[in-house]
Tab-separated table of C-alpha atoms in Angstrom:
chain	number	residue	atom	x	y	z
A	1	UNK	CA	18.047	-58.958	-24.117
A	2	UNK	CA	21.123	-56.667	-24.520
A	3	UNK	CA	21.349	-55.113	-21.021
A	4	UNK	CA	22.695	-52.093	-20.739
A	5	UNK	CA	23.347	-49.608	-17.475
A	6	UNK	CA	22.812	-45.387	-17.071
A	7	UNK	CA	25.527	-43.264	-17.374
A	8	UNK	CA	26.270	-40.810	-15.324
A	9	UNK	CA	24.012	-37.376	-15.695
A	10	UNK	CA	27.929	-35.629	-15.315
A	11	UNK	CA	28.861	-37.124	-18.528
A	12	UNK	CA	25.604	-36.432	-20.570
A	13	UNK	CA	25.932	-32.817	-19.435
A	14	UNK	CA	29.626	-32.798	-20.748
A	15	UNK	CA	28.852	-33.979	-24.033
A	16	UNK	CA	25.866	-31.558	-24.971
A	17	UNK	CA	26.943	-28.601	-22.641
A	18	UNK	CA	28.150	-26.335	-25.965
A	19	UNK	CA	24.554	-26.939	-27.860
A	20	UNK	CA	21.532	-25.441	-28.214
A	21	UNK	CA	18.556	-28.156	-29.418
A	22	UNK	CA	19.240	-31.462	-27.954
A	23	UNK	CA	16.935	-34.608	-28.883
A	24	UNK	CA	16.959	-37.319	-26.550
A	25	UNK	CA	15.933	-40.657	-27.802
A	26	UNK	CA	14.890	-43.198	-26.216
A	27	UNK	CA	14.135	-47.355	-27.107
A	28	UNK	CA	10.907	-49.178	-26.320
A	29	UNK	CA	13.158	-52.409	-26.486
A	30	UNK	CA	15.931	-53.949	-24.227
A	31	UNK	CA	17.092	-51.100	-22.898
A	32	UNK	CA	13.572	-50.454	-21.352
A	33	UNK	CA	13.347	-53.832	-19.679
A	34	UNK	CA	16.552	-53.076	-18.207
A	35	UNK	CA	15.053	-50.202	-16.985
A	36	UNK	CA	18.053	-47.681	-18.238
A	37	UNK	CA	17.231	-46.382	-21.609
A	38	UNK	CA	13.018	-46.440	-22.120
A	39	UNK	CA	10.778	-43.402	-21.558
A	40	UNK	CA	10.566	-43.181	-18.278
A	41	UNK	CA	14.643	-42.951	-18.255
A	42	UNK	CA	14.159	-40.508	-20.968
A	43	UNK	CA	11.205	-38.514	-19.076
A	44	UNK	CA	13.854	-38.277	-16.297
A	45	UNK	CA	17.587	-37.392	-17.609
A	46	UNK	CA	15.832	-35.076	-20.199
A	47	UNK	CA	14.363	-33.496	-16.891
A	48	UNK	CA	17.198	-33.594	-14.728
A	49	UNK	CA	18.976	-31.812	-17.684
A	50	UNK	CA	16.443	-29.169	-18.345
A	51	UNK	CA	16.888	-28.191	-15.033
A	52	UNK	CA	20.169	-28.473	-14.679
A	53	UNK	CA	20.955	-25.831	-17.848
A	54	UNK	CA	18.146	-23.868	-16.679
A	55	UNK	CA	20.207	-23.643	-13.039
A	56	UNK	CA	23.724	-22.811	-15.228
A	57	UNK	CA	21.530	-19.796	-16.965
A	58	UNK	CA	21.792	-21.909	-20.180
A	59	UNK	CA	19.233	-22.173	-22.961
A	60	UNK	CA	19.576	-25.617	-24.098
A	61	UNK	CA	16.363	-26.816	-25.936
A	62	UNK	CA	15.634	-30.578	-24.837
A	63	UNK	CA	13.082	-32.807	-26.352
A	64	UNK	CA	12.287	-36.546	-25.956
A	65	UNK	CA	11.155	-39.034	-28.032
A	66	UNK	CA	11.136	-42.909	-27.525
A	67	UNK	CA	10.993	-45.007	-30.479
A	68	UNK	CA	10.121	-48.985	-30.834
A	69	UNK	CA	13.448	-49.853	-31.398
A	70	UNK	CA	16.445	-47.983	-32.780
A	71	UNK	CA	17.860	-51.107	-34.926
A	72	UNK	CA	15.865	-51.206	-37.567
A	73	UNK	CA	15.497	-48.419	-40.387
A	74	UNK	CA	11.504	-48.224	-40.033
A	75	UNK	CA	11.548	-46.993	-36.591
A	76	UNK	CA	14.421	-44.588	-36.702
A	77	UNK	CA	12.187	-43.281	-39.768
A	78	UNK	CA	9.947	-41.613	-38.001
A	79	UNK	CA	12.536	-38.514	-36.511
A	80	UNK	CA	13.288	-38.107	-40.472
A	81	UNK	CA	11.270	-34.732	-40.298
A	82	UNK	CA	12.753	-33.460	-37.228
A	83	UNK	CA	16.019	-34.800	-36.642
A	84	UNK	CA	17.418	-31.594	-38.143
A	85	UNK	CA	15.731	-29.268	-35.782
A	86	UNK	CA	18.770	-30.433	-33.433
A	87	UNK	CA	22.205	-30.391	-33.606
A	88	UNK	CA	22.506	-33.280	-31.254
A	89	UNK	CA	21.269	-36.607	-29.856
A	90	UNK	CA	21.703	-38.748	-27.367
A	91	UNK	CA	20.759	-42.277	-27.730
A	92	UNK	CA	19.479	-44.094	-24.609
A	93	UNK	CA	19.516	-47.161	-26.923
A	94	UNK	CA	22.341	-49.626	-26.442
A	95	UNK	CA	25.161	-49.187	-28.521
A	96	UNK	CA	23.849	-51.139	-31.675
A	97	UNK	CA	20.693	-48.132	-31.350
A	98	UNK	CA	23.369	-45.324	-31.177
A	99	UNK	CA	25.191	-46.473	-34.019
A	100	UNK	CA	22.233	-47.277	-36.322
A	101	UNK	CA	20.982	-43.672	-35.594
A	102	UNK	CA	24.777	-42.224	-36.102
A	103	UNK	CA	24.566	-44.157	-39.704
A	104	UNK	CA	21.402	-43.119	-40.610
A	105	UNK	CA	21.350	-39.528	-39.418
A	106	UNK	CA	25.126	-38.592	-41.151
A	107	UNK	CA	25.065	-34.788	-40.420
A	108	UNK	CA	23.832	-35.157	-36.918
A	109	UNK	CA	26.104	-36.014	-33.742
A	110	UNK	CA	24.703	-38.822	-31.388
A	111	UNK	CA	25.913	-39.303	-28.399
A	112	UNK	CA	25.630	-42.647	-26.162
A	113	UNK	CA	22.915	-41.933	-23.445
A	114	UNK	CA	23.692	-45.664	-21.482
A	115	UNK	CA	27.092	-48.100	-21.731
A	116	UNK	CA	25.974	-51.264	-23.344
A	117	UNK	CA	27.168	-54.084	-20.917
A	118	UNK	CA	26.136	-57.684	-22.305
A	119	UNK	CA	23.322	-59.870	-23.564
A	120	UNK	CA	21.430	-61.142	-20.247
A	121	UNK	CA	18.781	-61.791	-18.689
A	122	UNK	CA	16.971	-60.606	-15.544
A	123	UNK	CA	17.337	-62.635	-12.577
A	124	UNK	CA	15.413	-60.180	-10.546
A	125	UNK	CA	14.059	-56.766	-11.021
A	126	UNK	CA	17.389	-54.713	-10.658
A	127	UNK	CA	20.041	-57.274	-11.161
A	128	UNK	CA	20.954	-58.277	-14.498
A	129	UNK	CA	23.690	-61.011	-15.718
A	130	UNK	CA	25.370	-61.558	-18.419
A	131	UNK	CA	23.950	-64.850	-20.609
A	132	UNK	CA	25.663	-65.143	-23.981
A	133	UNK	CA	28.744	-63.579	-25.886
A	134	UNK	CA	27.284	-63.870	-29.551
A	135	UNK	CA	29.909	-66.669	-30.261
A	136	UNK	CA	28.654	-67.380	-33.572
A	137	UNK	CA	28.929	-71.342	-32.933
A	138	UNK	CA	26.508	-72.246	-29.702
A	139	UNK	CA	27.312	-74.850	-27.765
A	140	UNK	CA	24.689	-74.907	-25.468
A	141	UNK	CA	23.784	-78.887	-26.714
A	142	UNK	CA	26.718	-80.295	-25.103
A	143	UNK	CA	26.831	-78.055	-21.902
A	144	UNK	CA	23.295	-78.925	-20.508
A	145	UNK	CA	22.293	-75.693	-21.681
A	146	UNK	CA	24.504	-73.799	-19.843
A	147	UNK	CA	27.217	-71.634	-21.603
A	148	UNK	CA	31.297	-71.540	-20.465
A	149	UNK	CA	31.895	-69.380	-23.160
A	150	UNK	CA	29.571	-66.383	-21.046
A	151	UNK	CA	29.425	-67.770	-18.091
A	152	UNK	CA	33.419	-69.325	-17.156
A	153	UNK	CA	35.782	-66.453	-16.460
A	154	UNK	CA	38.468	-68.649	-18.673
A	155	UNK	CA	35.931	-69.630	-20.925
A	156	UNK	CA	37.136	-73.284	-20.434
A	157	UNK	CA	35.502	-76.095	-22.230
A	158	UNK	CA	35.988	-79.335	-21.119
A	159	UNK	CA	35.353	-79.042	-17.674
A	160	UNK	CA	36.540	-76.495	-14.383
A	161	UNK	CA	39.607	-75.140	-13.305
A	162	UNK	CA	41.256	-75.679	-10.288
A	163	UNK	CA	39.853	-72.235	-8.993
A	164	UNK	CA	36.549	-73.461	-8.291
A	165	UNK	CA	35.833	-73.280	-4.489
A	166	UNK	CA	32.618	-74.854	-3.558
A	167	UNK	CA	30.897	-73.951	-6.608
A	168	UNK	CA	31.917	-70.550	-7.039
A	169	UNK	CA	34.888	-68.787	-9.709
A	170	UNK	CA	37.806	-67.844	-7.799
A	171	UNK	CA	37.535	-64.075	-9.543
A	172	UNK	CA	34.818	-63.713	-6.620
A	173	UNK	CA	32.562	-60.993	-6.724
A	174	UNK	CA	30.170	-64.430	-5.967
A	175	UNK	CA	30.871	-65.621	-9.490
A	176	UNK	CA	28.680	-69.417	-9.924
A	177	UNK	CA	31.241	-71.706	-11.308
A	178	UNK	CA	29.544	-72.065	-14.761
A	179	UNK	CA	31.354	-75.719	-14.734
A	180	UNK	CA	29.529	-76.500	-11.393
A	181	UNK	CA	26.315	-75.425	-12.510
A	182	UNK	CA	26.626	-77.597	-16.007
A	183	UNK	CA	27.996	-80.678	-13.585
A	184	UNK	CA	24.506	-80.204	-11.436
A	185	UNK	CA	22.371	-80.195	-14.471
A	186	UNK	CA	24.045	-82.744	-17.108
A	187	UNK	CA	23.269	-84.744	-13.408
A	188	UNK	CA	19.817	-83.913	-13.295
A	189	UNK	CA	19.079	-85.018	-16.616
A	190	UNK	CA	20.874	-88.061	-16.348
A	191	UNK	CA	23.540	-87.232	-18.823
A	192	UNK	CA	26.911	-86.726	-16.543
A	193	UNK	CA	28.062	-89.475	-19.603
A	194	UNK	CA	28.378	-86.005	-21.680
A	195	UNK	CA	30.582	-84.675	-19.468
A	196	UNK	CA	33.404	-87.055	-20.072
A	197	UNK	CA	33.442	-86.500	-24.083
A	198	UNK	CA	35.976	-84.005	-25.197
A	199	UNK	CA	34.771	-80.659	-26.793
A	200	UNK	CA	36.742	-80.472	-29.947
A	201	UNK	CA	38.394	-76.870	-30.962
A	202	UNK	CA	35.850	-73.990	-31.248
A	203	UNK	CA	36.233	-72.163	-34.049
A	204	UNK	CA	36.959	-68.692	-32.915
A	205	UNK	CA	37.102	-67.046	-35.731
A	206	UNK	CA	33.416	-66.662	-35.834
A	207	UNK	CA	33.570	-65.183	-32.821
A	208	UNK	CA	34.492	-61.306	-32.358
A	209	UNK	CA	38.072	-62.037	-32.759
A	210	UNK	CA	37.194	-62.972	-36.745
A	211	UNK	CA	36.578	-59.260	-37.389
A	212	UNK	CA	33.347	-57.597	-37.482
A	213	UNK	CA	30.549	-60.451	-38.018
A	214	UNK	CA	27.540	-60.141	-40.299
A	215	UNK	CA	24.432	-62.997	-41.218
A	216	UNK	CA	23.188	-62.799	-44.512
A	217	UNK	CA	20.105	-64.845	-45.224
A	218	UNK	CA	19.643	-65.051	-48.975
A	219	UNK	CA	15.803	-67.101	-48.564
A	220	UNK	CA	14.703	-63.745	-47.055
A	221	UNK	CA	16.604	-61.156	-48.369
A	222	UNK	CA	14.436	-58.476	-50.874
B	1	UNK	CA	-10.146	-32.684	13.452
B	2	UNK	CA	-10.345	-29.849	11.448
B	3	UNK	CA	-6.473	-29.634	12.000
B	4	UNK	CA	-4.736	-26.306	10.024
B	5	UNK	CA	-1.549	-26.898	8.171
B	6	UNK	CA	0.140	-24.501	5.541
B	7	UNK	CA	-2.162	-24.063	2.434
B	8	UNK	CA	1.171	-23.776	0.229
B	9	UNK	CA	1.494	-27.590	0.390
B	10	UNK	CA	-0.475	-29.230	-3.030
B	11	UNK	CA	-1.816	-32.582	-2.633
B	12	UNK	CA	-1.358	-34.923	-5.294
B	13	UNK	CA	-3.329	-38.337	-4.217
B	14	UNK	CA	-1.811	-41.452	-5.393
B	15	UNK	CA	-3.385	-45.172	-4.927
B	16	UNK	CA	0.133	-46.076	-2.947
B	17	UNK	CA	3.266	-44.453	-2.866
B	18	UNK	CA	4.301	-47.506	-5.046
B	19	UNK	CA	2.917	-45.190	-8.103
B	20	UNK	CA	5.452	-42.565	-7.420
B	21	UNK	CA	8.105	-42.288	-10.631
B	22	UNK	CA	11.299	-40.549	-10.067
B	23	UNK	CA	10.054	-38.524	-13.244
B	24	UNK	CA	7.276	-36.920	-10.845
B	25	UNK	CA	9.166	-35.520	-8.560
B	26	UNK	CA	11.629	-33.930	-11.252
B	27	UNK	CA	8.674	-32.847	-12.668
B	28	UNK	CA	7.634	-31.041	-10.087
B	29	UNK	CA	10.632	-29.625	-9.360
B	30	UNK	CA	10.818	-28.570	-13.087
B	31	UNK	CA	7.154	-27.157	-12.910
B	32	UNK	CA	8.517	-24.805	-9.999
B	33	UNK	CA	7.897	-26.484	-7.228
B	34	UNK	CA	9.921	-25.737	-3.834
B	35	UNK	CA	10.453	-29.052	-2.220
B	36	UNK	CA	8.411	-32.272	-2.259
B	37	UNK	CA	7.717	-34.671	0.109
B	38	UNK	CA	6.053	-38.097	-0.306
B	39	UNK	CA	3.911	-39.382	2.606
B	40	UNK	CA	3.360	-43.166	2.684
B	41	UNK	CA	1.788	-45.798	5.213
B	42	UNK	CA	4.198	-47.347	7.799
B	43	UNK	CA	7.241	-49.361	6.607
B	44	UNK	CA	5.615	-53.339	6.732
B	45	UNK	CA	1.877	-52.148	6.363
B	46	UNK	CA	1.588	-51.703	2.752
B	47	UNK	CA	-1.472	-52.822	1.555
B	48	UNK	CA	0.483	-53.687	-2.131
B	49	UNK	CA	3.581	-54.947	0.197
B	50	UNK	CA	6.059	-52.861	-0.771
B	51	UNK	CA	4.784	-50.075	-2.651
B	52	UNK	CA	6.105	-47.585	0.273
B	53	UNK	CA	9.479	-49.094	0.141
B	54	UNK	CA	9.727	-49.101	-3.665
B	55	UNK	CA	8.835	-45.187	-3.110
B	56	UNK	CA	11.522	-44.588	-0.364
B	57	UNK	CA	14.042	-46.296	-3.037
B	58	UNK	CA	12.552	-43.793	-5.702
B	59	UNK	CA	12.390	-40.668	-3.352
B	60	UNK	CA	16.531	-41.444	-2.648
B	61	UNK	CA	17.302	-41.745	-6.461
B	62	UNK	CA	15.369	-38.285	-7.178
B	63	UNK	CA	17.651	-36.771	-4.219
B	64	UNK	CA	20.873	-37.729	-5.982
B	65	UNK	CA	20.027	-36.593	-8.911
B	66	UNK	CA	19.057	-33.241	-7.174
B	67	UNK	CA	21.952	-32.886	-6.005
B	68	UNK	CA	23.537	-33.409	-9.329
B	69	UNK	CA	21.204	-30.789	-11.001
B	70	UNK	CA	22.182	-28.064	-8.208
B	71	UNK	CA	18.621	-27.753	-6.693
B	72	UNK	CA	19.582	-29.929	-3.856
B	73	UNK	CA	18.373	-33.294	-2.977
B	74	UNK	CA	17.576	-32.420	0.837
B	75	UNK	CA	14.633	-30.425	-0.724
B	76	UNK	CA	12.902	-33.867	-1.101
B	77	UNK	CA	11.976	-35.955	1.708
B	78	UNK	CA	9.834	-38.981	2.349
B	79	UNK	CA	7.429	-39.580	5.964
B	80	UNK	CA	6.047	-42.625	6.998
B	81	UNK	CA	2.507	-42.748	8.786
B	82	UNK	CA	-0.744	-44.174	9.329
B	83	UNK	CA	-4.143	-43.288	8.613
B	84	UNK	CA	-4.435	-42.351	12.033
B	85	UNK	CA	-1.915	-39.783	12.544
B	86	UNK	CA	-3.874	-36.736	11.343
B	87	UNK	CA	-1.650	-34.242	13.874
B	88	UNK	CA	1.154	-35.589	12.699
B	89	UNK	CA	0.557	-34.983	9.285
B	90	UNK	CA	-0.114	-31.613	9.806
B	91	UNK	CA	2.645	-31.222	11.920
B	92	UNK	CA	5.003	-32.309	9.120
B	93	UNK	CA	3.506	-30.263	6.627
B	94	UNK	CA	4.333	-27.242	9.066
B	95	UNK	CA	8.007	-28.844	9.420
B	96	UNK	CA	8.176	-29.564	5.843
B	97	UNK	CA	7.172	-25.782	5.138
B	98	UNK	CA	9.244	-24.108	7.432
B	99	UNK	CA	12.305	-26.276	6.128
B	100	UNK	CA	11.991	-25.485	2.393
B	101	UNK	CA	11.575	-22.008	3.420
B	102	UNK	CA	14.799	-21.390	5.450
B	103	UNK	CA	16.233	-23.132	1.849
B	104	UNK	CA	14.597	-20.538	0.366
B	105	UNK	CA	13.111	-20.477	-3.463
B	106	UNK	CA	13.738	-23.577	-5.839
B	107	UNK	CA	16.820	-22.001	-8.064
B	108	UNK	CA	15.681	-23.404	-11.439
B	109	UNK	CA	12.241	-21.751	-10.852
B	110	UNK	CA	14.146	-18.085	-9.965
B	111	UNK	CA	16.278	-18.626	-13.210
B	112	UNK	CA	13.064	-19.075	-14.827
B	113	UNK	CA	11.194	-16.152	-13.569
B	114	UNK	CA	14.615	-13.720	-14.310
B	115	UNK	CA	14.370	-15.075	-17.715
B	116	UNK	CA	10.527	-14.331	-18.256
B	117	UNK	CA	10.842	-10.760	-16.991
């Protein structure tokens, strides 16, 4: 899932201090399973900022509404009718959501309710780590399923630097060596043979560094 | 028992404090409530585990954002007890009174009643 992580209620309150009707919009997707941007996120900042105008002796109208997702047109359909009762929105969707919704709704400001960290996964309820960097060419085959790309600080593929201690990245913060871990599995499958052939050149350009990406799929496309 | 405490206090039952959402305690706060406190069973003798210290976690988070709102987080406070402790119970819902009272009135519900009148 993308995971993203709450911003602070400070900066929400800077960004829609100066209007009146504020929408707040939350996603039934990702950002709910990361626990920063579904309803009950939206239940509470829209809440915490009621109260908080209500305290300043501002009238700020604030309504919520969580969608199914905010990255596909059908869902972010359904505020057609009332988007324009506001004159501003803010997005508790991860940045793909906010954008969409920016796109769609041209006339109306949206404003990022969470910072969009990385695609991860959950190793336990509350800590989230990053899994994959959307590198357009996976290598995941040759790496006993375990990615450098996301998961090595240099991104190194053919094998650790000299800054891993005792299976952890030298950048500390209690980094796993990624190369450790894909040494301990291409052993536990038998395969440590894999980890003497040489990965040749990634192509980078797919990556982020080729410009903004796109996948067209002509077999499904209407 | 029959033990007296102040009939100011509403109780909303809950199957464990585990089922108490940050969101409820805003909302009460929102709704014009004066100060909240969550009572759940001793720290280690949860019947769900750790519903009581998933609540303490919760009852913290709704203070900082309290705080950040400019009612004041302090308003909101969490007790631990058992079944048992009837006189305590009313004893902290005397303390718990008497403390949100020196505070005085939630602000948000005073801006609210200056703006109805």
């Amino acid at each position: 899932m993308i995971v993203a992580d709450r911003k602070p209620i400070e900066e929400i309150i800077e960004y829609i201090k100066d209007r009146d009707k504020v929408l707040i919009v939350g996603c039934n997707e990702c950002v709910t399973v990361c626990e920063a941007g579904g309803k009950k996120e939206v239940g509470v900042l829209a809440s915490a900022l009621r109260m908080y105008f209500m305290n300043q002796g501002k009238e700020i109208k604030i309504d919520e509404v969580t969608l199914e997702r905010q990255c596909d047109h059908e869902y972010l359909e359904e505020i057609r009718n009332i988007v324009d009762q506001y004159q501003a929105i803010v997005s508790l969707a991860c940045g793909v959501g906010v954008q969409f919704m920016s796109e769609k709704y041209f006339k109306t400001q949206v404003y990022p309710g969470v910072n969009t960290c990385f695609m991860g996964v959950t190793e336990e309820r509350g800590v989230w780590s990053e899994r994959c960097q959307g590198c357009g060419q996976c290598i995941l085959a040759t790496t006993g399923g375990i990615c450098p790309v996301s998961r090595c600080a240099k991104r190194l593929l053919n094998g650790p630097c000299g800054g891993s201690s005792k299976g952890m990245c030298e950048i500390g913060g209690e980094v796993p060596c990624a190369w450790q871990i894909i040494i301990d599995k291409l052993t536990a499958l038998g395969r440590l043979d894999d980890y003497e052939k040489l990965a040749p050149l990634k192509d980078w350009s797919k990556e982020r560094a080729g410009g903004p990406r796109k996948v067209v799929r002509e077999d499904v496309r209407q | 028992m029959r033990l007296r405490y102040p009939d100011t206090i509403r109780i909303v039952r809950l199957p464990c404090t585990g089922k108490v959402d940050v969101g409820y305690i805003l909302r009460a706060f929102e709704k014009g409530a004066d100060g909240v406190y969550v009572v759940g069973c001793m720290e280690g003798d949860c019947r769900y585990n750790r519903g009581n210290l998933r609540a303490k976690k919760r009852v913290a988070e709704a203070r900082r954002i309290l705080n950040i709102v400019g009612i004041g987080g302090e308003r909101v406070q969490m007790f631990n007890l058992s079944s048992a402790e009837g006189p305590k119970f009313a004893q902290i819902a005397l303390d718990m009174t008497e403390k949100i009272k020196a505070m005085g009135p939630n602000p948000v519900k005073l801006k609210k009643m200056k703006k109805a009148a």
